[in-house]
Tab-separated table of C-alpha atoms in Angstrom:
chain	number	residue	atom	x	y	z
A	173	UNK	CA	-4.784	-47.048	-12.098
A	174	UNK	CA	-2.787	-46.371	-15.134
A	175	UNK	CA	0.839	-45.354	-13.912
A	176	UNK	CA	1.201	-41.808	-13.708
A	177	UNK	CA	4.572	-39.619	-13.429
A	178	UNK	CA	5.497	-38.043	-10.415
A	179	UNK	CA	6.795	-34.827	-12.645
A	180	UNK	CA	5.214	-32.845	-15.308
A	181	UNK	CA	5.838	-30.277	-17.554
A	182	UNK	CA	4.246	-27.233	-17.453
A	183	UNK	CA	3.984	-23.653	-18.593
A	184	UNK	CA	4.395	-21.381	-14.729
A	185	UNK	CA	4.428	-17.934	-13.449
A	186	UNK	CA	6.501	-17.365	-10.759
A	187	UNK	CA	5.008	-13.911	-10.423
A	188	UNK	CA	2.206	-11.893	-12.419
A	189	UNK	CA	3.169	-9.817	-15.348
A	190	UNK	CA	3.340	-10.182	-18.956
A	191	UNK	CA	3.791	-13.190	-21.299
A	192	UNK	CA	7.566	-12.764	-20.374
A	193	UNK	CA	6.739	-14.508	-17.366
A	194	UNK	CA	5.379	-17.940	-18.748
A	195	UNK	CA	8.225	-20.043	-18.458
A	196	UNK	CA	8.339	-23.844	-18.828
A	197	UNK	CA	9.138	-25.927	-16.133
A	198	UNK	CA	9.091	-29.359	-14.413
A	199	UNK	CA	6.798	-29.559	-11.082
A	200	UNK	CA	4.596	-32.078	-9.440
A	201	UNK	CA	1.825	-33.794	-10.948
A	202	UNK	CA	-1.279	-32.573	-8.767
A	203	UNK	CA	-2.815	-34.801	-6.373
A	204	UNK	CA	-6.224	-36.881	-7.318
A	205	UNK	CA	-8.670	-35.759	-4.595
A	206	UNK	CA	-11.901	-38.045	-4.090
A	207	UNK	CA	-13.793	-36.452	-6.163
A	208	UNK	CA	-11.126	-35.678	-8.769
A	209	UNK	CA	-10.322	-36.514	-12.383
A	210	UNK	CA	-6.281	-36.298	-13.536
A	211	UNK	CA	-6.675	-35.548	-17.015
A	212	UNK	CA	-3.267	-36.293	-19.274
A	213	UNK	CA	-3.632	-32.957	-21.195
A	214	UNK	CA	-3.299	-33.033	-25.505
A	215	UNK	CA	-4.559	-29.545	-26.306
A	216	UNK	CA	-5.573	-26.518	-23.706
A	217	UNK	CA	-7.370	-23.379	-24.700
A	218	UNK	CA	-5.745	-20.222	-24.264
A	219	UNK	CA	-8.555	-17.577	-23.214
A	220	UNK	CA	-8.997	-13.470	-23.466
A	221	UNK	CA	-9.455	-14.008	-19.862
A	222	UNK	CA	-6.060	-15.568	-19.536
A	223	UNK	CA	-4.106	-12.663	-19.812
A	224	UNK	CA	-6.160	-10.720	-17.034
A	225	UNK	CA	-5.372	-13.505	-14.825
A	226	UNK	CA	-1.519	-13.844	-15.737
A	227	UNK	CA	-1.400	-10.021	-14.797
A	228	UNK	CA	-2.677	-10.769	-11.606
A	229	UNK	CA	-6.029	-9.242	-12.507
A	230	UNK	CA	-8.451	-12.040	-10.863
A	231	UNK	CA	-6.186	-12.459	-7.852
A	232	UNK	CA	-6.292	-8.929	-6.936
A	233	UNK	CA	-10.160	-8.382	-8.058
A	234	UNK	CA	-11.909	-11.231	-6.014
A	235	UNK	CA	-9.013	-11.495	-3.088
A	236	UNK	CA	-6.741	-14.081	-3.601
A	237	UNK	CA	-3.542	-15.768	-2.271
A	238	UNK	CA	-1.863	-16.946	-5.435
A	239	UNK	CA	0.470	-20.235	-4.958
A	240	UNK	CA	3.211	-19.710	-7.171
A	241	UNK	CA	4.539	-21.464	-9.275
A	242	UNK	CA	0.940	-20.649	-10.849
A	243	UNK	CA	-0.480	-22.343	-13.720
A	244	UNK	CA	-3.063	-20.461	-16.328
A	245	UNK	CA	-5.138	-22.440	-18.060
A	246	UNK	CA	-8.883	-23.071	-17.643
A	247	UNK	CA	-10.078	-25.056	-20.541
A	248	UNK	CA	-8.408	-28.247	-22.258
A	249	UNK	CA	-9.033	-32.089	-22.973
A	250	UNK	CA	-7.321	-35.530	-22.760
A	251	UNK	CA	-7.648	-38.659	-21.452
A	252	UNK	CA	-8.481	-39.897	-17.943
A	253	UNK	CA	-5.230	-41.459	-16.366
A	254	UNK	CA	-6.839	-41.607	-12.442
A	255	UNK	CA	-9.914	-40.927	-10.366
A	256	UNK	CA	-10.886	-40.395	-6.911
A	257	UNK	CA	-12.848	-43.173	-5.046
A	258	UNK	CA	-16.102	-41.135	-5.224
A	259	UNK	CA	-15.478	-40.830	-9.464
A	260	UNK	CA	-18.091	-42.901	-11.144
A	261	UNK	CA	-19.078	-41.121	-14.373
A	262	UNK	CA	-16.291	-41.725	-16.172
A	263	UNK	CA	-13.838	-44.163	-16.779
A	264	UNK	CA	-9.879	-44.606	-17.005
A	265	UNK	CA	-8.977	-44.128	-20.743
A	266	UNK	CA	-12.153	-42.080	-21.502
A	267	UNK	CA	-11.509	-38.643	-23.750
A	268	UNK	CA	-12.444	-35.711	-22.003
A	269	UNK	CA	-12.649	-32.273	-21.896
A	270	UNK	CA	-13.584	-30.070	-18.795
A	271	UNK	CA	-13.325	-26.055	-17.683
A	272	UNK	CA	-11.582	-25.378	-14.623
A	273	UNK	CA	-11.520	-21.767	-13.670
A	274	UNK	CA	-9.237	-20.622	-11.445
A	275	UNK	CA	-8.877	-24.165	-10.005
A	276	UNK	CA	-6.839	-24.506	-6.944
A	277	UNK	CA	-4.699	-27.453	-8.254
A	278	UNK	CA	-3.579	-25.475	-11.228
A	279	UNK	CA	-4.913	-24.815	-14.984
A	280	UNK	CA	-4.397	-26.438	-18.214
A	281	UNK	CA	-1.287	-25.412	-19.603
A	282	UNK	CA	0.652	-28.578	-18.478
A	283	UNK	CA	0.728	-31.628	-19.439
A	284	UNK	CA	-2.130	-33.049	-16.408
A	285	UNK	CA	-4.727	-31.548	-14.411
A	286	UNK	CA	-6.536	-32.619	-11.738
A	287	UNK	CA	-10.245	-31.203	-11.812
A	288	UNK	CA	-13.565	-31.806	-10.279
A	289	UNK	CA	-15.360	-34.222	-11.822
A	290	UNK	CA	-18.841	-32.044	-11.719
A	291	UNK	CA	-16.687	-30.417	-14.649
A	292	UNK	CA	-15.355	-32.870	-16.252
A	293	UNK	CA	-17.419	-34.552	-19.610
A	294	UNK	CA	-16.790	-37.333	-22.466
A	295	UNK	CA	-16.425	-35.664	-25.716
A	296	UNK	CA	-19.376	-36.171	-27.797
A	297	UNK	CA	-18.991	-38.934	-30.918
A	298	UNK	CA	-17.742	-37.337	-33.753
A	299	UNK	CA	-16.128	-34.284	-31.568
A	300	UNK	CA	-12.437	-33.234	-32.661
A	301	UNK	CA	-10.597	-33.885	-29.458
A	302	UNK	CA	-8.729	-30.212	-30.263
A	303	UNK	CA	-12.348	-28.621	-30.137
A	304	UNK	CA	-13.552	-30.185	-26.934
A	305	UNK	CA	-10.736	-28.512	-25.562
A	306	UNK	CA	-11.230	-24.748	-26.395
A	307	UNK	CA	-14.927	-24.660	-26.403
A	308	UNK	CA	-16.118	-24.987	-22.750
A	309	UNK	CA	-15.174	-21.084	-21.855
A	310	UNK	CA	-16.590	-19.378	-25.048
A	311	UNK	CA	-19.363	-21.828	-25.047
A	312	UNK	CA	-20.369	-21.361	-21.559
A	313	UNK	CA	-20.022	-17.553	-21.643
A	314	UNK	CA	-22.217	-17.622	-24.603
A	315	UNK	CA	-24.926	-19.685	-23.810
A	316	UNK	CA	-25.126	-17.935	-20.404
A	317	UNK	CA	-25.979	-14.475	-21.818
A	318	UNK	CA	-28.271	-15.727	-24.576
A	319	UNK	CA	-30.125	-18.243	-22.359
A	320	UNK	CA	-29.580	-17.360	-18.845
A	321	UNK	CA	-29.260	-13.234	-18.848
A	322	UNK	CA	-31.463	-12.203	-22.159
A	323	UNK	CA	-33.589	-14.956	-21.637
A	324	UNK	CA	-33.427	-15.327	-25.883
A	325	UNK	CA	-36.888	-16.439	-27.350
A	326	UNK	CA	-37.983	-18.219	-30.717
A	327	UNK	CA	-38.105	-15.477	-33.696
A	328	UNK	CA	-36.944	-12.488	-31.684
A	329	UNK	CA	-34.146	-10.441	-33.209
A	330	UNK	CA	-30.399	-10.309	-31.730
A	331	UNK	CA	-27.838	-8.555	-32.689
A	332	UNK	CA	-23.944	-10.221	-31.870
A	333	UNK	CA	-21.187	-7.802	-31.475
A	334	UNK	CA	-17.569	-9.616	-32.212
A	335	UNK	CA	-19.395	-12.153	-34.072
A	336	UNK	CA	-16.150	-13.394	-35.111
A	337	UNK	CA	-13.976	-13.596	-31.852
A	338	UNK	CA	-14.415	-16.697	-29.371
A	339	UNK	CA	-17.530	-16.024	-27.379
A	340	UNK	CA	-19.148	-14.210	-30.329
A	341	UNK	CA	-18.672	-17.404	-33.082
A	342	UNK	CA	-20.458	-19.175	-30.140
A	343	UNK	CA	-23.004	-16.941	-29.161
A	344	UNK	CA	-24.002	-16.836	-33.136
A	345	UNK	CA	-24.939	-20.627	-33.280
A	346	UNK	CA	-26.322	-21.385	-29.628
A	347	UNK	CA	-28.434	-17.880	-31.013
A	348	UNK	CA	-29.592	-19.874	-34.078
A	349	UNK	CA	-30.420	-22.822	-31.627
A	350	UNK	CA	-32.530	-21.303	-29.675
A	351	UNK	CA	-34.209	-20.023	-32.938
A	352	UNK	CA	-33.672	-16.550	-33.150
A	353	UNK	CA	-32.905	-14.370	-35.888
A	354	UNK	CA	-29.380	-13.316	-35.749
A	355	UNK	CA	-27.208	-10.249	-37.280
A	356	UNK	CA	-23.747	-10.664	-36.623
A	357	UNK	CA	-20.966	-7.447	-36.667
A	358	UNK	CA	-17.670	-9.327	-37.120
A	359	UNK	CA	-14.357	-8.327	-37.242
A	360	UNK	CA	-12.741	-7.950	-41.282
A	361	UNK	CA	-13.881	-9.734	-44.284
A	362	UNK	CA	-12.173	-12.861	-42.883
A	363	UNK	CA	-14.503	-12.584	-39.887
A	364	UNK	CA	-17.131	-12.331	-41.969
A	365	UNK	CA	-16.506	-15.000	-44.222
A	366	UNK	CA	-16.268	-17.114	-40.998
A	367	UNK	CA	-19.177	-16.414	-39.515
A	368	UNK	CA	-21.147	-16.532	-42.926
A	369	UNK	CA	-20.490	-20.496	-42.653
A	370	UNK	CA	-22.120	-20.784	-39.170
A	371	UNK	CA	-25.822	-20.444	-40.984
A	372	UNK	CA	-26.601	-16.775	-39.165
A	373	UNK	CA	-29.081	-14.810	-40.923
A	374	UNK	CA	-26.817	-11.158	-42.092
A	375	UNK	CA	-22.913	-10.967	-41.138
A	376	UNK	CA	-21.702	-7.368	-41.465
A	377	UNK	CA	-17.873	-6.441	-41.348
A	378	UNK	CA	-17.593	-3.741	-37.772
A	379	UNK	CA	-14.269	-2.258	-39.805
A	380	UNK	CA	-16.371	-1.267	-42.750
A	381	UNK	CA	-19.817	-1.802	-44.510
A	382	UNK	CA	-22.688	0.450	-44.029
A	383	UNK	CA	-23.863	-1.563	-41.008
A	384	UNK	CA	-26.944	1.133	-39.923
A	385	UNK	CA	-28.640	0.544	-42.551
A	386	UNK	CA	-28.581	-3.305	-42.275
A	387	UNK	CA	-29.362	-3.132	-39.204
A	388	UNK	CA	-32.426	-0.885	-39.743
A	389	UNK	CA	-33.225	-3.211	-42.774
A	390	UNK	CA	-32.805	-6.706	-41.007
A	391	UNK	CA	-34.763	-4.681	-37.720
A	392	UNK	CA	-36.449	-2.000	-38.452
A	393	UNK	CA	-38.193	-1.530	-35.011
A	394	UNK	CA	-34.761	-2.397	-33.416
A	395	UNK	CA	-33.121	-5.759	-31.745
A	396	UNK	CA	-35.421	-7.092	-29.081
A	397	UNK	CA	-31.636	-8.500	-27.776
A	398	UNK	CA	-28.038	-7.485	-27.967
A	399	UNK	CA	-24.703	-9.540	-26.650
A	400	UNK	CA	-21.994	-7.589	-26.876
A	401	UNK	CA	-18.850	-9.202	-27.025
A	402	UNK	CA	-16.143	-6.569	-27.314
A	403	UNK	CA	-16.418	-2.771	-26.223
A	404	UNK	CA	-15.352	0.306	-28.077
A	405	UNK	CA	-17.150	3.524	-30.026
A	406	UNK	CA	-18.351	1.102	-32.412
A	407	UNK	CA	-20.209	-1.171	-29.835
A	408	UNK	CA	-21.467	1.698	-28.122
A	409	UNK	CA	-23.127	3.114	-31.512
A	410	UNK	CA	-24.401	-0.363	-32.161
A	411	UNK	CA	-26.538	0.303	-28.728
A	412	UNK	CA	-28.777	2.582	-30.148
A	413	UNK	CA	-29.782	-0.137	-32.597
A	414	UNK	CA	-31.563	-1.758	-29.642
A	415	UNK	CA	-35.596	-1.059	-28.990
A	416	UNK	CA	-36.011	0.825	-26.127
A	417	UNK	CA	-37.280	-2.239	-23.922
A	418	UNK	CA	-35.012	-4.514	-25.676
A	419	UNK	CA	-32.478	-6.435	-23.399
A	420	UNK	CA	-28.545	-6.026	-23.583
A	421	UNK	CA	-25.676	-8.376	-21.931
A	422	UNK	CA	-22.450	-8.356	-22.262
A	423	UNK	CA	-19.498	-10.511	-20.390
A	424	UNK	CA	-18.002	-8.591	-17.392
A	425	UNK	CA	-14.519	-7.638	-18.395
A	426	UNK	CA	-14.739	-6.471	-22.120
A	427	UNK	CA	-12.681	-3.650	-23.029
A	428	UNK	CA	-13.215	-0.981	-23.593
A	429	UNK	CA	-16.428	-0.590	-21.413
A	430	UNK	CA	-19.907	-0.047	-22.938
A	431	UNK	CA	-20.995	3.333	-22.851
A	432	UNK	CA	-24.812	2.648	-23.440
A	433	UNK	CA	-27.620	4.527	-24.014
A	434	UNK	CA	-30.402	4.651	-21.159
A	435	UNK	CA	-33.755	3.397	-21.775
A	436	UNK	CA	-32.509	-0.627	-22.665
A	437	UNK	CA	-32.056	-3.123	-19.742
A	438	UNK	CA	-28.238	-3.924	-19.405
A	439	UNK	CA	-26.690	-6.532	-17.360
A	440	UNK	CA	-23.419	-7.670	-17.316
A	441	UNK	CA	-22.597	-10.845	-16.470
A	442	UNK	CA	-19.615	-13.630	-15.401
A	443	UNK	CA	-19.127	-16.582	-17.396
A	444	UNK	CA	-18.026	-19.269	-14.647
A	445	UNK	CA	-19.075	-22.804	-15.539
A	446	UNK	CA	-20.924	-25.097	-12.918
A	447	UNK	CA	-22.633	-28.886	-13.916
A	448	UNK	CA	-26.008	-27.082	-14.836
A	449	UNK	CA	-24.277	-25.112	-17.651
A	450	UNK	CA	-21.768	-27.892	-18.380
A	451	UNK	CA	-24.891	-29.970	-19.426
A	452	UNK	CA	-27.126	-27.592	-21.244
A	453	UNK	CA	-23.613	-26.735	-23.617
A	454	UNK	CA	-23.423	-30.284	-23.831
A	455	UNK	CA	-26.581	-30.999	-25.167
A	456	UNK	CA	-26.592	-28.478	-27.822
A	457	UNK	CA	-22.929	-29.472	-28.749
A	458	UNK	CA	-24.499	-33.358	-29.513
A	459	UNK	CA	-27.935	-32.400	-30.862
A	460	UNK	CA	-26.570	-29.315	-33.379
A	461	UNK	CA	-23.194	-30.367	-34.224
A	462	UNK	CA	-21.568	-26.923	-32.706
A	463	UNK	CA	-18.211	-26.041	-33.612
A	464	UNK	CA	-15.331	-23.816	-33.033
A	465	UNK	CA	-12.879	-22.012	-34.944
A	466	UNK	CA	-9.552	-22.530	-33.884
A	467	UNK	CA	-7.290	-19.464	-35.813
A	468	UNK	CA	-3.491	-20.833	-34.551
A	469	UNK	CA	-2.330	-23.726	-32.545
A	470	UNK	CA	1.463	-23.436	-30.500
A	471	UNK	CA	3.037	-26.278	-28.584
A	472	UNK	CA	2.650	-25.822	-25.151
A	473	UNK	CA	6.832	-24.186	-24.720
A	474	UNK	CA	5.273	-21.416	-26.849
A	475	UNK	CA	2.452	-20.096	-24.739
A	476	UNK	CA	4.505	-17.013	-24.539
A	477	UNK	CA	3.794	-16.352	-28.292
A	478	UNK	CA	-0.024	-18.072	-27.982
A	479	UNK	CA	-0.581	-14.645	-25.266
A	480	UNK	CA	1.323	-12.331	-27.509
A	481	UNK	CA	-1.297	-13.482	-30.060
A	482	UNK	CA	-3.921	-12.321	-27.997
A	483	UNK	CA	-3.105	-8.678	-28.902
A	484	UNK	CA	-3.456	-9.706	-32.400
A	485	UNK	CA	-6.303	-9.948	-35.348
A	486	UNK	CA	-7.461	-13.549	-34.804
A	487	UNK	CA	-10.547	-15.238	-35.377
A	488	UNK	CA	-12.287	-17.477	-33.130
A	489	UNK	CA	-9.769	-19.364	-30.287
A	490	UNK	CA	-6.272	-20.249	-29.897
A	491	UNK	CA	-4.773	-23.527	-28.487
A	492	UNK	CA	-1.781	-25.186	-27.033
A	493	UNK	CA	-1.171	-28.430	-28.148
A	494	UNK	CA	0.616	-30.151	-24.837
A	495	UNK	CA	1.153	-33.844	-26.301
A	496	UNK	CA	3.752	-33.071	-28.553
């Protein structure tokens, strides 16, 4: 076993609030379980759903005894410093990159993490380490509402709402993958020129543009499928684009909440990862060359800033970089 640190750094809460409360400490490296990987961290994604969680949201919604000091975090990648005794699929010195939501031994934002290995995967050939590390909780949201909840089919129609944020930049390839026809609604003509280069089949700008008649245009019976990515008057408009038996999904938690018409089949959904996911993003990562936007990087003693960002016009994800 390669020689690992008793200490770490990390970025802690030592009580919910708002991005005032990340501060950077030293604390324990986590212990290797069995059936653990300790990952030495070099980039971590910072997620929407971070900031619910650093407010306490998760611990309060599904019933919770936080530890503190409390680490966010639930994406990132590194290298493979230790395993447990029952660790066989991967090797010391391997690059990595795994999800780890809400895991008990604490998130990403530190400089290791011990995670399950069931979540834990080599980064494809030809993968940039810094997107293996920010795509497993857009990419596993997406592909579970296209594949999983809409049940997406060759040909049909689907309309992406926040084409241009994390899950939506996704959900706009994996859509293309499974061969549908996509129309995109991003956010401003950066967003648009962004999503343009992904290959989908009309990108319209939700801040401006004359997107009805696209839409009527590109589906002039209506979407057989919607994801919705974000919430807000102009999602809820977008709804009536949708046939009346067409299929709509959207990730629990967006804000505001859709206000939908009736007559459509709506079903939210949660985005948590387990190995059957893992594998199918996997695949489709390898086999079509995915990738991800990353809009702004921060070291890891900035993840105050990286959350303030979160309130801000970006495109795609943001990342720490821990290995400095």
């Amino acid at each position: 076993m390669n020689m690992v640190p008793e200490k770490m750094k990390a970025v802690a809460l030592h009580k919910f609030g708002g991005p005032e409360e990340l501060r950077l400490q030293e604390i324990d490296v986590p212990n290797v379980g069995p059936e653990d990987v300790l990952i030495r961290l070099a980039y971590a994604g910072v997620g929407e759903w971070d900031a619910f969680e650093r407010q306490g949201g998760y611990a309060e919604m599904l019933g919770l005894q936080p530890v503190f000091p409390y680490i966010l975090g639930s994406e990132g990648s590194g290298t493979v410093v230790a395993r447990g005794e029952k660790v066989s699929d991967v090797t010391l010195g391997d690059w990595v990159y795994a999800p780890g939501f809400l895991n008990p031994k604490g998130g990403f934002y530190a400089e290791y993490a011990a995670v399950e290995s069931r979540y834990v995967s080599r980064i494809p050939d030809g993968f940039a380490v810094q997107e293996a590390a920010v795509i497993s909780g857009v990419g596993i949201t997406a592909l579970r509402g296209l594949e999983d909840v809409l049940k997406l089919r060759p040909a049909e129609s689907v309309l992406i709402f926040g084409a241009s944020g994390g899950v939506g930049h996704m959900a706009v390839q994996l859509a293309r993958s499974l061969g549908a026809r996509v129309f995109a609604v991003a956010s401003g003509e950066d967003g648009v020129a962004m999503v343009k280069k992904l290959g989908c089949d009309a990108v319209v700008n939700g801040k401006g543009g004359d997107i009805a008649s696209m839409a009527m245009e590109f589906a002039p019976n209506g979407f057989d499928a919607a994801l919705f990515t974000a919430g807000g008057e102009a999602a809820n408009h977008a709804s009536r684009w949708v046939r009346a038996s067409g299929r709509v999904a959207y990730p629990n938690g967006i804000r505001p909440e859709l206000r939908l018409s009736s007559g459509i089949s709506v079903q939210g959904y949660n985005g948590e990862p387990d190995a059957d996911i893992i594998g199918r993003l996997h695949r489709y990562i390898i086999r079509d060359r995915l990738s991800v936007h990353i809009d702004r990087t921060f070291a890891l003693e900035d993840a105050k800033a990286a959350h303030a960002a979160l309130d801000s016009h970006y495109l795609g994800k943001i990342c720490l970089k821990v290995i400095p």
